mmCIF file of C-alpha atoms in Angstrom:
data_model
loop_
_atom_site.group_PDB
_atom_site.id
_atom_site.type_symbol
_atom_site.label_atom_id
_atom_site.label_comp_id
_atom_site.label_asym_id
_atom_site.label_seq_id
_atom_site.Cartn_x
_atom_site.Cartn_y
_atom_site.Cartn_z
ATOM 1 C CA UNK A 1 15.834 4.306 17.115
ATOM 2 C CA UNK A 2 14.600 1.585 14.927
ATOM 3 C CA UNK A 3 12.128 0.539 17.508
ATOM 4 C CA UNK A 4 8.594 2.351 17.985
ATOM 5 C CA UNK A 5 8.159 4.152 21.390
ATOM 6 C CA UNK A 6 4.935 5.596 22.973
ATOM 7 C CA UNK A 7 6.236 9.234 21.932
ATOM 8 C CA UNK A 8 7.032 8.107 18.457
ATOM 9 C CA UNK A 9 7.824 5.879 15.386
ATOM 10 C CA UNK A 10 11.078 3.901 14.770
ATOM 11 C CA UNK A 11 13.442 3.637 11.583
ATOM 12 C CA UNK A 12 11.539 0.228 10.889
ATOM 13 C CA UNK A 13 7.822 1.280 10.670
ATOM 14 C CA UNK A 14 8.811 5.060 8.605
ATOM 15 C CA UNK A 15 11.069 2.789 6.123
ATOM 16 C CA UNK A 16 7.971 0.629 6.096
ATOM 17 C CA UNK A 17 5.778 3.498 5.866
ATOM 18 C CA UNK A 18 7.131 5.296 3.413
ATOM 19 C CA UNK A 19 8.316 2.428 1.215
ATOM 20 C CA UNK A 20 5.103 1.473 0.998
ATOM 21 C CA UNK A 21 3.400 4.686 0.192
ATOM 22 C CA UNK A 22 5.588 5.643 -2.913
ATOM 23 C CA UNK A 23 5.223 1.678 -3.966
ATOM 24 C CA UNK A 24 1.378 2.126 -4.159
ATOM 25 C CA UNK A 25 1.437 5.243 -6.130
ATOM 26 C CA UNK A 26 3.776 4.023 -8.154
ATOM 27 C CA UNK A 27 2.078 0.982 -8.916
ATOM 28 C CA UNK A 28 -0.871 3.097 -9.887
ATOM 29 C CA UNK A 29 0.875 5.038 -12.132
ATOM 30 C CA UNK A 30 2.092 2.208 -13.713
ATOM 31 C CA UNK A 31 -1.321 0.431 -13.831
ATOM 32 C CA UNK A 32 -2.943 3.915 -15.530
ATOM 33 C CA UNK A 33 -0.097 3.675 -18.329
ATOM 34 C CA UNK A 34 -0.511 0.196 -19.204
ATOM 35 C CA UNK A 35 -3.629 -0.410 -19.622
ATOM 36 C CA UNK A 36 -3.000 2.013 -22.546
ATOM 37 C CA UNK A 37 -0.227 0.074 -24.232
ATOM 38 C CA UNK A 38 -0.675 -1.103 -27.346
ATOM 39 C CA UNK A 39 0.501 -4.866 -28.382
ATOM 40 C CA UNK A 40 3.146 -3.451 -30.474
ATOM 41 C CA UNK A 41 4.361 -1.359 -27.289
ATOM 42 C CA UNK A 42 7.862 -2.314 -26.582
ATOM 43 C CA UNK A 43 6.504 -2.339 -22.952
ATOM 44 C CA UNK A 44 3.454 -4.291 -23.348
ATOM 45 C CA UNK A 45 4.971 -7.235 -22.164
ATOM 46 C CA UNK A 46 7.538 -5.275 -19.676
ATOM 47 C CA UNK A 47 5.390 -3.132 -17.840
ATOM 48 C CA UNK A 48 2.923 -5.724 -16.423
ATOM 49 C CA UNK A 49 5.622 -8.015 -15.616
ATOM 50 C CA UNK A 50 7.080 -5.234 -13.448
ATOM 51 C CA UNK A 51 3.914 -4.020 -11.681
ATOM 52 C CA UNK A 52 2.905 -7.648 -10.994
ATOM 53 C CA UNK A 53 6.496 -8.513 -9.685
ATOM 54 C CA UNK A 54 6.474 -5.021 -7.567
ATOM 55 C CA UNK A 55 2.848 -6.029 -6.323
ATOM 56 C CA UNK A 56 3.823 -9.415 -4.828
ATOM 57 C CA UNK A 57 6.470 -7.311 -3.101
ATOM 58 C CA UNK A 58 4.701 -5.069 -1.609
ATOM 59 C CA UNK A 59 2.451 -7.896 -0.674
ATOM 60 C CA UNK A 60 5.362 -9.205 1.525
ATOM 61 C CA UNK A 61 6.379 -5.799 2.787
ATOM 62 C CA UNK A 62 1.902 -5.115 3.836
ATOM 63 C CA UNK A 63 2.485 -8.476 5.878
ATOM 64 C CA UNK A 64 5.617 -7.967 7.225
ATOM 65 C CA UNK A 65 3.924 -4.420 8.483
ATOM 66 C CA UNK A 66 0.891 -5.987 9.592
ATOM 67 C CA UNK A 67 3.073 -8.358 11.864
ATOM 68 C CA UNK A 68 5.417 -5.394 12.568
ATOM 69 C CA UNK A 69 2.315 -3.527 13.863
ATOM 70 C CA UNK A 70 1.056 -5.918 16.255
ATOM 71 C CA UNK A 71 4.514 -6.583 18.017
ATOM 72 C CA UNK A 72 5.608 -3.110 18.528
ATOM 73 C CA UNK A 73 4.624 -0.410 20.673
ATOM 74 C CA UNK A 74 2.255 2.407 19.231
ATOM 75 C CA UNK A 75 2.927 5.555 19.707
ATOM 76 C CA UNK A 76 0.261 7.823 21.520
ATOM 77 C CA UNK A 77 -1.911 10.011 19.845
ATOM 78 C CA UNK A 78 -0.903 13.576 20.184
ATOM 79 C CA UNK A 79 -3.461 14.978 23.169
ATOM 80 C CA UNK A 80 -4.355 18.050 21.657
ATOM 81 C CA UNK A 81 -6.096 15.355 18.679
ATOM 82 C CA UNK A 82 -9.862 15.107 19.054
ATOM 83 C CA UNK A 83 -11.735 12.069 19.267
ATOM 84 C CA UNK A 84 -13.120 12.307 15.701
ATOM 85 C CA UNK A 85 -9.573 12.746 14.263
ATOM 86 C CA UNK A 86 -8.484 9.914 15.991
ATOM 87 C CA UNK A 87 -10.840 7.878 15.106
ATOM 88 C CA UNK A 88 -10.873 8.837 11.960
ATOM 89 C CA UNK A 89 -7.060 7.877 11.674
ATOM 90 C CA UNK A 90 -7.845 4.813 12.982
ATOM 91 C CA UNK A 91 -10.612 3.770 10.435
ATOM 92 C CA UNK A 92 -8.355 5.106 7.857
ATOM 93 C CA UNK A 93 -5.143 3.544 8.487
ATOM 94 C CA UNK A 94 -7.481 0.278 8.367
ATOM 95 C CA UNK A 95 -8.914 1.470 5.203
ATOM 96 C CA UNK A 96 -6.154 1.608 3.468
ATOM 97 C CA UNK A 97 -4.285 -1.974 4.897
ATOM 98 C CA UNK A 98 -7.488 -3.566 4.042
ATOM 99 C CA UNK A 99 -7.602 -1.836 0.768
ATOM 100 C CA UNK A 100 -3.969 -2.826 -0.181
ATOM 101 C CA UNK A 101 -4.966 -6.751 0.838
ATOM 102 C CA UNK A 102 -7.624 -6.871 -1.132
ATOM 103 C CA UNK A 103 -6.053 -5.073 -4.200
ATOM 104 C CA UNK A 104 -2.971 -7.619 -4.449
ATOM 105 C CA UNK A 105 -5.231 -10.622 -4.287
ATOM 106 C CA UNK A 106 -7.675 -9.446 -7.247
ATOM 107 C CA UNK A 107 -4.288 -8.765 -8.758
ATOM 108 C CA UNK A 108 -3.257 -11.961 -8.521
ATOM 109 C CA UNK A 109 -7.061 -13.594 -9.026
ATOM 110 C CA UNK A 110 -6.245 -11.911 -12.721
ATOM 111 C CA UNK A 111 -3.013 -13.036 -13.237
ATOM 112 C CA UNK A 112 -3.018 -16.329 -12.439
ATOM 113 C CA UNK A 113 -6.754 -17.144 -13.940
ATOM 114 C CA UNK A 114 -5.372 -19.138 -16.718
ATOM 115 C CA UNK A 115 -3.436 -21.104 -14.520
ATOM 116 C CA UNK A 116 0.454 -19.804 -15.011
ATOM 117 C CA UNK A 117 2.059 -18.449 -11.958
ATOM 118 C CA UNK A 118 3.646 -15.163 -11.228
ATOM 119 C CA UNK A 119 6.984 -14.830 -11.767
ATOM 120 C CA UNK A 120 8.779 -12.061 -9.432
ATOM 121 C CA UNK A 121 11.756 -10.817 -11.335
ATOM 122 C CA UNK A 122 12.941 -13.785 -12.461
ATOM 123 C CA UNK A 123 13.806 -14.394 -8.989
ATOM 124 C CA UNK A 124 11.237 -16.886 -7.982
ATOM 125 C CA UNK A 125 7.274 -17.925 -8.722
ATOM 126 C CA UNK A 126 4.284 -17.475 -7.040
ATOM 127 C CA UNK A 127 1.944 -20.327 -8.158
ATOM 128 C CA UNK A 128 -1.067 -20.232 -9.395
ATOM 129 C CA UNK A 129 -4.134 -21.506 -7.407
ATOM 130 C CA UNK A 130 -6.206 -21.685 -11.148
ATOM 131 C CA UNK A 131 -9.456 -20.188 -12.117
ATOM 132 C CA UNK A 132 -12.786 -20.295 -8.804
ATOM 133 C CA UNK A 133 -15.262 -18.650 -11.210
ATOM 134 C CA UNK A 134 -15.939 -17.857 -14.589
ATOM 135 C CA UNK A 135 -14.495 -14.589 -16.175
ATOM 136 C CA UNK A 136 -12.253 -14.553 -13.270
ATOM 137 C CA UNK A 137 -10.119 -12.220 -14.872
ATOM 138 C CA UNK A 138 -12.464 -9.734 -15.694
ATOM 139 C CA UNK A 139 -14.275 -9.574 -12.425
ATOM 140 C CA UNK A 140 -10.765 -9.585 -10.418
ATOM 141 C CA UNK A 141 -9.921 -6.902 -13.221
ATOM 142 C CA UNK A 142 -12.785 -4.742 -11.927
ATOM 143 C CA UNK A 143 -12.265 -5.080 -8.451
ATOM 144 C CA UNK A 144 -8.504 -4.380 -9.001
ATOM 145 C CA UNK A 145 -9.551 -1.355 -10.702
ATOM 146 C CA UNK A 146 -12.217 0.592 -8.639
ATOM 147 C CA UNK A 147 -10.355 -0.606 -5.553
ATOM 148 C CA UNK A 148 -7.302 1.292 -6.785
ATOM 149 C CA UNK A 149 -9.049 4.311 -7.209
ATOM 150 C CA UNK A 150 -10.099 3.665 -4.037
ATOM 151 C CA UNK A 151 -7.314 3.317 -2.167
ATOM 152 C CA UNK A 152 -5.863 6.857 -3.856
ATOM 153 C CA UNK A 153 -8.522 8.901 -2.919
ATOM 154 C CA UNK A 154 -8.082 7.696 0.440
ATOM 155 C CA UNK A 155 -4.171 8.007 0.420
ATOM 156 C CA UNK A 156 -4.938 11.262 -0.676
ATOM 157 C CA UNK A 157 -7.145 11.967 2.148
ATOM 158 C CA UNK A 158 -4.782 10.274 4.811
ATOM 159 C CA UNK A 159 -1.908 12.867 3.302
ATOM 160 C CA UNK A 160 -4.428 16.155 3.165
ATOM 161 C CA UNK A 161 -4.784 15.121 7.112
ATOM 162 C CA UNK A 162 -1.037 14.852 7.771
ATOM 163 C CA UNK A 163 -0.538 18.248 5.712
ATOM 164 C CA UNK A 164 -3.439 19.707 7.843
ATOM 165 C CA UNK A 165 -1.884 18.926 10.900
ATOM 166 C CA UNK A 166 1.741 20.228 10.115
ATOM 167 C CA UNK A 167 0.721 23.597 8.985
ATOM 168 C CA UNK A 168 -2.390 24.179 10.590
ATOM 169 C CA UNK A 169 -2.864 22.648 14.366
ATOM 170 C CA UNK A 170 0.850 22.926 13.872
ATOM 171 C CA UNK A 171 1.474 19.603 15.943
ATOM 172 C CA UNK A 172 3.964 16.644 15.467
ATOM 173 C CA UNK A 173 2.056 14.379 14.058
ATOM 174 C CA UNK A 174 3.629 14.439 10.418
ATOM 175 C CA UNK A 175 7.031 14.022 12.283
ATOM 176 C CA UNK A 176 6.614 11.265 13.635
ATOM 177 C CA UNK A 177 6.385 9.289 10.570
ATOM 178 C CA UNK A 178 9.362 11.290 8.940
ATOM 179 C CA UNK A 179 11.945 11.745 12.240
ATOM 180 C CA UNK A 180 12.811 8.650 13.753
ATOM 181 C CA UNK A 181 12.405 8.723 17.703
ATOM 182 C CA UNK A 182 15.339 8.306 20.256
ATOM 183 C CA UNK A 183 14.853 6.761 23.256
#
């Protein structure tokens, strides 16, 4: 049950899963909104604090399920899937963990630029590794950005295929990632 099996997912890699998923959309949620806030915003301060804390995070989690990944068994592919959409899940699911990697570090390329660390919840600090290039922030700040929007669109995308193949080739494939397998 919390392991993965060939004919399914465990409780690990759903929690994982879906963890992850409503962290990201969150996190761009929050990102839209703040960039909006004004200095005299009560959450100026606040609301960066919590996505940057939240990032480093899910940072952890995006390794942990990395790791998690290439220990455990993967389920098979339903057979009735063809090629393409395999592969397409494939590239996708890639997409989106490299998309995530690469999001956190520009995220942290901007928020450490000036030197200070990160501090996550007042529970501990990620340090800063300084400034590699001028306007550091700003570039990061870009990438950060137009990766983001990046990584929805494909989200989006990945979720239009699991819808697809609930309710129209009517196959298991979106519960396997919601109902835990028993062996």
């Amino acid at each position: 049950m919390l392991a993965n099996s060939k004919m399914g997912y465990g409780l690990i890699s759903i929690l994982i899963h879906w963890i992850s998923a409503l962290t990201v959309i969150g996190l761009f949620g929050l990102g839209l909104w703040m960039v909006d806030l004004t200095y005299y915003s009560s959450w100026y301060k606040t609301a960066p604090d919590i996505h940057k804390s939240v990032g480093i995070l899910l940072f952890g989690l995006t390794l942990l399920r990395l790791v998690w990944r290439f220990i455990s068994v993967k389920p098979q592919a339903d057979s009735a899937h063809k090629p393409w959409e395999q592969q397409s899940a494939k590239w996708a699911h890639r997409g989106i963990h490299l998309l995530m990697l690469t999001i956190m570090a520009s995220g942290f390329l901007i928020s450490t630029a000036d030197g200070r660390g990160i501090m996550v919840f007042d529970w501990f600090e990620v340090p800063s590794l300084g400034s590699f290039i001028t306007n550091q922030e700003d570039i990061a700040g870009l990438v950060h950005e137009y990766l983001a929007y990046s990584l929805i669109g494909l989200v989006i995308i990945h979720g239009a295929g699991a819808v697809k193949h609930q309710f129209i080739d009517k196959d298991n494939t979106l519960v396997k990632m919601i109902k835990p397998v028993r062996k």
